[in-house]
PDB file of C-alpha atoms in Angstrom:
ATOM      1  CA  MET O  10     -42.504  45.347  29.273  1.00 36.00           C
ATOM      2  CA  GLY O  11     -38.939  45.848  27.827  1.00 36.00           C
ATOM      3  CA  SER O  12     -38.293  45.674  23.954  1.00 37.00           C
ATOM      4  CA  LEU O  13     -38.064  41.762  22.670  1.00 42.00           C
ATOM      5  CA  LEU O  14     -34.125  41.450  22.841  1.00 41.00           C
ATOM      6  CA  GLY O  15     -33.680  44.229  25.816  1.00 38.00           C
ATOM      7  CA  HIS O  16     -33.577  44.191  29.226  1.00 32.00           C
ATOM      8  CA  PRO O  17     -37.598  42.436  30.082  1.00 38.00           C
ATOM      9  CA  GLU O  18     -39.663  43.449  32.881  1.00 40.00           C
ATOM     10  CA  PRO O  19     -41.586  40.714  34.700  1.00 38.00           C
ATOM     11  CA  HIS O  20     -45.309  41.521  34.586  1.00 39.00           C
ATOM     12  CA  GLY O  21     -48.465  40.275  36.707  1.00 39.00           C
ATOM     13  CA  ASP O  22     -47.896  37.411  39.251  1.00 37.00           C
ATOM     14  CA  ALA O  23     -44.273  36.966  37.797  1.00 36.00           C
ATOM     15  CA  LEU O  24     -43.314  40.164  39.987  1.00 31.00           C
ATOM     16  CA  ARG O  25     -44.040  37.752  43.246  1.00 31.00           C
ATOM     17  CA  ALA O  26     -43.330  34.382  41.838  1.00 32.00           C
ATOM     18  CA  PRO O  27     -40.769  32.505  43.988  1.00 31.00           C
ATOM     19  CA  TRP O  28     -37.549  31.507  41.910  1.00 28.00           C
ATOM     20  CA  ARG O  29     -34.661  29.401  42.863  1.00 32.00           C
ATOM     21  CA  PRO O  30     -31.528  30.328  40.778  1.00 38.00           C
ATOM     22  CA  ALA O  31     -30.667  27.257  39.088  1.00 40.00           C
ATOM     23  CA  GLY O  32     -28.081  28.779  36.649  1.00 44.00           C
ATOM     24  CA  ARG O  33     -30.370  31.393  35.738  1.00 53.00           C
ATOM     25  CA  ASN O  34     -29.272  33.210  32.725  1.00 66.00           C
ATOM     26  CA  ALA O  35     -29.171  36.848  33.370  1.00 70.00           C
ATOM     27  CA  ALA O  36     -30.784  37.651  30.421  1.00 84.00           C
ATOM     28  CA  ASP O  37     -33.685  35.408  31.573  1.00 93.00           C
ATOM     29  CA  GLY O  38     -37.166  37.074  31.703  1.00 95.00           C
ATOM     30  CA  TRP O  39     -40.580  38.411  30.237  1.00 96.00           C
ATOM     31  CA  LEU O  40     -40.634  39.879  26.664  1.00 94.00           C
ATOM     32  CA  GLY O  41     -43.543  41.428  24.693  1.00 94.00           C
ATOM     33  CA  THR O  42     -46.941  42.744  26.034  1.00 95.00           C
ATOM     34  CA  ARG O  43     -49.306  41.174  28.568  1.00 94.00           C
ATOM     35  CA  GLU O  44     -51.828  40.144  25.677  1.00 96.00           C
ATOM     36  CA  LEU O  45     -49.011  38.750  23.490  1.00 97.00           C
ATOM     37  CA  PRO O  46     -46.357  37.557  26.426  1.00 97.00           C
ATOM     38  CA  GLY O  47     -43.205  35.914  25.339  1.00 97.00           C
ATOM     39  CA  TYR O  48     -40.497  34.444  27.662  1.00 97.00           C
ATOM     40  CA  ARG O  49     -36.678  34.102  27.255  1.00 97.00           C
ATOM     41  CA  ALA O  50     -34.748  31.002  28.843  1.00 96.00           C
ATOM     42  CA  GLY O  51     -31.204  31.024  27.976  1.00 93.00           C
ATOM     43  CA  ALA O  52     -30.834  31.300  24.302  1.00 93.00           C
ATOM     44  CA  LEU O  53     -34.559  30.270  23.976  1.00 95.00           C
ATOM     45  CA  ILE O  54     -37.667  32.878  23.062  1.00 97.00           C
ATOM     46  CA  VAL O  55     -41.053  31.351  23.117  1.00 98.00           C
ATOM     47  CA  ARG O  56     -43.570  34.019  22.196  1.00 98.00           C
ATOM     48  CA  PHE O  57     -47.067  34.601  21.097  1.00 98.00           C
ATOM     49  CA  ALA O  58     -48.062  36.434  17.867  1.00 97.00           C
ATOM     50  CA  ASP O  59     -51.691  37.423  16.690  1.00 96.00           C
ATOM     51  CA  LEU O  60     -51.934  36.524  13.084  1.00 96.00           C
ATOM     52  CA  PRO O  61     -55.631  36.119  12.317  1.00 94.00           C
ATOM     53  CA  GLY O  62     -54.753  35.891   8.456  1.00 94.00           C
ATOM     54  CA  VAL O  63     -53.183  32.578   9.584  1.00 94.00           C
ATOM     55  CA  ASP O  64     -55.488  31.344  11.977  1.00 95.00           C
ATOM     56  CA  ALA O  65     -58.476  33.493  13.127  1.00 95.00           C
ATOM     57  CA  GLU O  66     -59.393  31.737  16.524  1.00 96.00           C
ATOM     58  CA  HIS O  67     -55.880  30.624  17.570  1.00 97.00           C
ATOM     59  CA  LEU O  68     -52.816  32.579  18.733  1.00 98.00           C
ATOM     60  CA  TYR O  69     -49.634  32.038  16.608  1.00 97.00           C
ATOM     61  CA  LEU O  70     -46.316  30.597  18.625  1.00 98.00           C
ATOM     62  CA  ASP O  71     -42.654  31.491  17.897  1.00 97.00           C
ATOM     63  CA  VAL O  72     -39.722  29.431  19.109  1.00 97.00           C
ATOM     64  CA  LEU O  73     -36.776  31.153  18.434  1.00 96.00           C
ATOM     65  CA  ARG O  74     -32.932  30.207  19.372  1.00 95.00           C
ATOM     66  CA  LEU O  75     -30.504  33.111  19.904  1.00 93.00           C
ATOM     67  CA  GLY O  76     -26.853  32.670  18.425  1.00 90.00           C
ATOM     68  CA  ASP O  77     -23.883  33.882  20.589  1.00 86.00           C
ATOM     69  CA  ASP O  78     -24.010  37.465  19.172  1.00 88.00           C
ATOM     70  CA  GLY O  79     -27.693  37.813  20.526  1.00 87.00           C
ATOM     71  CA  ARG O  80     -29.540  37.629  16.896  1.00 92.00           C
ATOM     72  CA  ILE O  81     -32.269  35.203  15.941  1.00 93.00           C
ATOM     73  CA  ASP O  82     -30.234  31.999  14.337  1.00 92.00           C
ATOM     74  CA  GLU O  83     -33.533  29.707  14.074  1.00 93.00           C
ATOM     75  CA  THR O  84     -37.299  29.944  14.489  1.00 94.00           C
ATOM     76  CA  VAL O  85     -39.999  27.242  14.541  1.00 95.00           C
ATOM     77  CA  SER O  86     -43.396  28.718  14.102  1.00 96.00           C
ATOM     78  CA  GLY O  87     -46.849  27.722  13.702  1.00 96.00           C
ATOM     79  CA  ALA O  88     -50.504  28.224  14.870  1.00 97.00           C
ATOM     80  CA  CYS O  89     -51.185  27.036  18.494  1.00 97.00           C
ATOM     81  CA  PRO O  90     -54.672  25.050  18.684  1.00 97.00           C
ATOM     82  CA  ALA O  91     -53.948  24.848  22.326  1.00 97.00           C
ATOM     83  CA  MET O  92     -54.010  28.386  22.809  1.00 97.00           C
ATOM     84  CA  PRO O  93     -57.540  29.921  21.668  1.00 97.00           C
ATOM     85  CA  ARG O  94     -57.859  33.774  21.466  1.00 94.00           C
ATOM     86  CA  THR O  95     -60.366  33.188  24.601  1.00 94.00           C
ATOM     87  CA  GLN O  96     -57.941  32.081  26.851  1.00 93.00           C
ATOM     88  CA  PRO O  97     -57.253  34.192  30.220  1.00 94.00           C
ATOM     89  CA  LEU O  98     -54.164  36.357  29.867  1.00 95.00           C
ATOM     90  CA  ASP O  99     -52.610  34.567  32.587  1.00 95.00           C
ATOM     91  CA  ALA O 100     -53.057  31.327  30.733  1.00 96.00           C
ATOM     92  CA  ARG O 101     -51.052  32.582  27.850  1.00 97.00           C
ATOM     93  CA  SER O 102     -47.968  33.873  29.949  1.00 96.00           C
ATOM     94  CA  ARG O 103     -48.088  30.292  31.885  1.00 96.00           C
ATOM     95  CA  PHE O 104     -47.752  28.846  28.462  1.00 97.00           C
ATOM     96  CA  VAL O 105     -45.013  30.517  27.195  1.00 97.00           C
ATOM     97  CA  ARG O 106     -42.850  30.333  30.316  1.00 97.00           C
ATOM     98  CA  VAL O 107     -43.277  26.600  30.587  1.00 97.00           C
ATOM     99  CA  VAL O 108     -42.511  25.900  26.950  1.00 97.00           C
ATOM    100  CA  ALA O 109     -39.625  27.989  27.374  1.00 97.00           C
ATOM    101  CA  GLU O 110     -38.366  26.204  30.681  1.00 96.00           C
ATOM    102  CA  LEU O 111     -38.959  23.037  28.817  1.00 96.00           C
ATOM    103  CA  LEU O 112     -36.977  23.784  25.921  1.00 96.00           C
ATOM    104  CA  ARG O 113     -34.022  25.843  27.718  1.00 94.00           C
ATOM    105  CA  HIS O 114     -31.362  23.104  27.130  1.00 92.00           C
ATOM    106  CA  ALA O 115     -32.919  20.893  24.398  1.00 90.00           C
ATOM    107  CA  ALA O 116     -31.678  23.354  21.812  1.00 85.00           C
ATOM    108  CA  ASP O 117     -27.901  23.045  22.247  1.00 78.00           C
ATOM    109  CA  ALA O 118     -25.456  24.885  20.331  1.00 75.00           C
ATOM    110  CA  ARG O 119     -24.114  22.283  18.046  1.00 78.00           C
ATOM    111  CA  ARG O 120     -27.700  20.664  17.115  1.00 81.00           C
ATOM    112  CA  GLY O 121     -29.882  23.894  17.555  1.00 84.00           C
ATOM    113  CA  LEU O 122     -33.598  23.244  16.903  1.00 89.00           C
ATOM    114  CA  ALA O 123     -32.870  20.268  14.365  1.00 84.00           C
ATOM    115  CA  GLY O 124     -35.072  17.579  15.420  1.00 89.00           C
ATOM    116  CA  LEU O 125     -37.072  19.286  18.164  1.00 93.00           C
ATOM    117  CA  GLY O 126     -40.023  20.455  15.307  1.00 92.00           C
ATOM    118  CA  PRO O 127     -42.405  17.593  16.640  1.00 93.00           C
ATOM    119  CA  ALA O 128     -42.453  18.054  20.249  1.00 94.00           C
ATOM    120  CA  ILE O 129     -42.602  21.745  19.666  1.00 96.00           C
ATOM    121  CA  ALA O 130     -45.822  20.650  17.748  1.00 96.00           C
ATOM    122  CA  LEU O 131     -47.358  18.660  20.294  1.00 95.00           C
ATOM    123  CA  LEU O 132     -47.061  21.732  22.709  1.00 97.00           C
ATOM    124  CA  ARG O 133     -48.865  23.851  20.175  1.00 97.00           C
ATOM    125  CA  GLU O 134     -51.378  21.361  19.510  1.00 96.00           C
ATOM    126  CA  ASN O 135     -52.176  19.693  22.982  1.00 95.00           C
ATOM    127  CA  GLY O 136     -50.862  22.429  25.715  1.00 95.00           C
ATOM    128  CA  ILE O 137     -48.966  22.226  28.850  1.00 95.00           C
ATOM    129  CA  GLU O 138     -51.500  20.797  31.327  1.00 89.00           C
ATOM    130  CA  GLY O 139     -51.159  17.290  32.775  1.00 84.00           C
ATOM    131  CA  PRO O 140     -49.653  14.412  30.698  1.00 91.00           C
ATOM    132  CA  GLN O 141     -49.249  16.372  27.713  1.00 92.00           C
ATOM    133  CA  LEU O 142     -46.247  18.142  29.131  1.00 94.00           C
ATOM    134  CA  ALA O 143     -44.518  14.652  30.082  1.00 92.00           C
ATOM    135  CA  PHE O 144     -45.546  13.445  26.529  1.00 93.00           C
ATOM    136  CA  ALA O 145     -43.485  16.316  24.698  1.00 94.00           C
ATOM    137  CA  ALA O 146     -40.739  16.071  27.035  1.00 93.00           C
ATOM    138  CA  GLN O 147     -40.294  12.243  26.365  1.00 91.00           C
ATOM    139  CA  HIS O 148     -40.051  13.482  22.538  1.00 92.00           C
ATOM    140  CA  LEU O 149     -37.626  15.984  23.273  1.00 93.00           C
ATOM    141  CA  ASP O 150     -35.532  13.538  25.228  1.00 92.00           C
ATOM    142  CA  ALA O 151     -35.005  11.260  22.380  1.00 91.00           C
ATOM    143  CA  ALA O 152     -34.443  14.156  19.770  1.00 92.00           C
ATOM    144  CA  CYS O 153     -31.774  16.338  21.776  1.00 91.00           C
ATOM    145  CA  SER O 154     -28.215  15.398  22.388  1.00 91.00           C
ATOM    146  CA  GLU O 155     -27.268  13.687  25.796  1.00 92.00           C
ATOM    147  CA  ASP O 156     -25.207  16.569  27.099  1.00 91.00           C
ATOM    148  CA  ALA O 157     -28.631  18.737  26.351  1.00 92.00           C
ATOM    149  CA  LEU O 158     -30.740  16.139  28.065  1.00 94.00           C
ATOM    150  CA  ALA O 159     -28.308  15.911  31.134  1.00 94.00           C
ATOM    151  CA  ALA O 160     -28.132  20.018  31.608  1.00 93.00           C
ATOM    152  CA  ALA O 161     -31.988  19.586  31.408  1.00 94.00           C
ATOM    153  CA  LEU O 162     -32.446  17.168  34.010  1.00 95.00           C
ATOM    154  CA  ALA O 163     -29.737  19.026  36.222  1.00 95.00           C
ATOM    155  CA  HIS O 164     -31.641  22.171  35.891  1.00 94.00           C
ATOM    156  CA  MET O 165     -34.943  20.723  36.967  1.00 94.00           C
ATOM    157  CA  LEU O 166     -33.311  18.864  39.614  1.00 94.00           C
ATOM    158  CA  VAL O 167     -32.083  21.907  41.257  1.00 94.00           C
ATOM    159  CA  LEU O 168     -35.289  23.669  40.647  1.00 93.00           C
ATOM    160  CA  SER O 169     -37.274  20.759  42.518  1.00 93.00           C
ATOM    161  CA  LEU O 170     -34.845  19.868  45.370  1.00 93.00           C
ATOM    162  CA  GLY O 171     -32.173  22.780  45.587  1.00 93.00           C
ATOM    163  CA  GLU O 172     -28.381  22.654  45.073  1.00 91.00           C
ATOM    164  CA  GLU O 173     -27.530  20.620  48.117  1.00 91.00           C
ATOM    165  CA  GLU O 174     -30.265  18.109  48.207  1.00 93.00           C
ATOM    166  CA  ALA O 175     -29.997  17.512  44.420  1.00 93.00           C
ATOM    167  CA  SER O 176     -26.308  16.677  44.595  1.00 91.00           C
ATOM    168  CA  ALA O 177     -26.765  14.479  47.829  1.00 91.00           C
ATOM    169  CA  THR O 178     -29.631  12.617  45.688  1.00 91.00           C
ATOM    170  CA  LEU O 179     -27.764  12.162  42.759  1.00 91.00           C
ATOM    171  CA  ASP O 180     -24.733  10.779  44.506  1.00 90.00           C
ATOM    172  CA  ALA O 181     -26.787   8.447  46.260  1.00 91.00           C
ATOM    173  CA  LEU O 182     -28.442   7.027  43.337  1.00 92.00           C
ATOM    174  CA  LEU O 183     -25.147   6.917  41.708  1.00 90.00           C
ATOM    175  CA  ALA O 184     -23.512   4.975  44.334  1.00 89.00           C
ATOM    176  CA  HIS O 185     -26.550   2.849  44.138  1.00 90.00           C
ATOM    177  CA  LEU O 186     -26.556   2.026  40.148  1.00 89.00           C
ATOM    178  CA  LEU O 187     -22.816   2.749  39.334  1.00 86.00           C
ATOM    179  CA  PRO O 188     -20.910   2.208  42.459  1.00 84.00           C
ATOM    180  CA  HIS O 189     -17.588   2.069  40.561  1.00 76.00           C
ATOM    181  CA  ALA O 190     -17.938   4.890  37.888  1.00 75.00           C
ATOM    182  CA  VAL O 191     -16.267   8.147  38.258  1.00 71.00           C
ATOM    183  CA  ALA O 192     -18.218  11.256  37.219  1.00 67.00           C
ATOM    184  CA  GLY O 193     -17.259  15.116  36.839  1.00 67.00           C
ATOM    185  CA  SER O 194     -17.673  17.337  39.725  1.00 71.00           C
ATOM    186  CA  GLU O 195     -20.287  18.972  38.088  1.00 85.00           C
ATOM    187  CA  LEU O 196     -24.214  18.116  38.621  1.00 90.00           C
ATOM    188  CA  ALA O 197     -24.490  18.177  34.869  1.00 90.00           C
ATOM    189  CA  ASP O 198     -21.855  15.870  34.322  1.00 90.00           C
ATOM    190  CA  GLN O 199     -23.189  13.472  37.043  1.00 90.00           C
ATOM    191  CA  VAL O 200     -26.477  13.028  35.270  1.00 93.00           C
ATOM    192  CA  GLY O 201     -24.628  12.927  31.761  1.00 93.00           C
ATOM    193  CA  LEU O 202     -22.996   9.810  33.325  1.00 91.00           C
ATOM    194  CA  LEU O 203     -26.285   8.447  34.592  1.00 93.00           C
ATOM    195  CA  VAL O 204     -27.756   8.995  31.141  1.00 94.00           C
ATOM    196  CA  ARG O 205     -24.780   7.468  29.187  1.00 92.00           C
ATOM    197  CA  ARG O 206     -24.811   4.203  31.339  1.00 91.00           C
ATOM    198  CA  VAL O 207     -28.478   3.573  31.716  1.00 92.00           C
ATOM    199  CA  GLY O 208     -30.043   5.338  28.708  1.00 92.00           C
ATOM    200  CA  ARG O 209     -32.155   8.361  28.090  1.00 90.00           C
ATOM    201  CA  ALA O 210     -35.462   7.039  29.134  1.00 87.00           C
ATOM    202  CA  GLN O 211     -33.993   4.923  32.059  1.00 91.00           C
ATOM    203  CA  ALA O 212     -32.281   7.824  33.470  1.00 92.00           C
ATOM    204  CA  ARG O 213     -35.688  10.030  33.576  1.00 91.00           C
ATOM    205  CA  ARG O 214     -37.205   7.349  35.148  1.00 91.00           C
ATOM    206  CA  ARG O 215     -34.538   6.491  37.921  1.00 93.00           C
ATOM    207  CA  LEU O 216     -34.428  10.334  38.865  1.00 94.00           C
ATOM    208  CA  ARG O 217     -38.022  10.460  39.243  1.00 92.00           C
ATOM    209  CA  GLU O 218     -37.990   7.439  41.359  1.00 92.00           C
ATOM    210  CA  ALA O 219     -35.187   8.967  43.632  1.00 92.00           C
ATOM    211  CA  THR O 220     -36.983  12.252  43.739  1.00 92.00           C
ATOM    212  CA  ASP O 221     -40.372  11.583  43.687  1.00 91.00           C
ATOM    213  CA  PHE O 222     -40.658  14.776  41.288  1.00 90.00           C
ATOM    214  CA  GLU O 223     -41.683  14.685  37.626  1.00 89.00           C
ATOM    215  CA  LEU O 224     -38.630  17.043  36.988  1.00 92.00           C
ATOM    216  CA  LEU O 225     -40.754  18.924  34.490  1.00 94.00           C
ATOM    217  CA  PRO O 226     -41.425  22.637  34.691  1.00 94.00           C
ATOM    218  CA  THR O 227     -44.944  22.836  35.735  1.00 92.00           C
ATOM    219  CA  PRO O 228     -46.480  26.045  36.561  1.00 93.00           C
ATOM    220  CA  ASP O 229     -46.246  25.142  40.130  1.00 90.00           C
ATOM    221  CA  LEU O 230     -42.855  24.830  40.189  1.00 91.00           C
ATOM    222  CA  LEU O 231     -42.182  28.022  38.230  1.00 92.00           C
ATOM    223  CA  GLY O 232     -44.694  29.605  40.907  1.00 89.00           C
ATOM    224  CA  LEU O 233     -47.048  30.871  38.115  1.00 86.00           C
TER     225      LEU O 233
END
């Protein structure tokens, strides 16, 4: 693997995983080692560390936000009860990739990681399987800015449907809910209009109903 902030190389099944390029940052990718993997999604890095002096039974999780200069600006860290050391190596990679994708847009340039600690703690404690991921996403929706939520939902729309179908689905939804509203040309602008007009919880619910997708970065969606 590459260095932490260098040019990472994918490992294991990531080499064969399908990836639909929904605004993917050129720096996105795997970091660390197979035993202690990390993943970068935009300006966010999520990685495991082994700190037996802190927790002898579980791995330690770091969430890092990078500034424009590529240096670490903020860190939220803690032991990860959801990841015992006995877990398979593939489970470790799945965990950091899903968490990184969930947080990709939540930490925007203005707010950073402020307010996201409780949602990150939920992920460390409960993991990413089943309803736990949706529960953490609800906390992120409430804590992040409207622009960050719109960017996250737009990103997941494209991952779930592809660019053209995502745009067509959102156009139809806005025409039905907000027939006289005028949105920008970008998908994130259109989702932002939906978020502002119907509210955060309703926006995610309406999009879920229109697409039949949860709009969450599940391992299956990410090809893991």
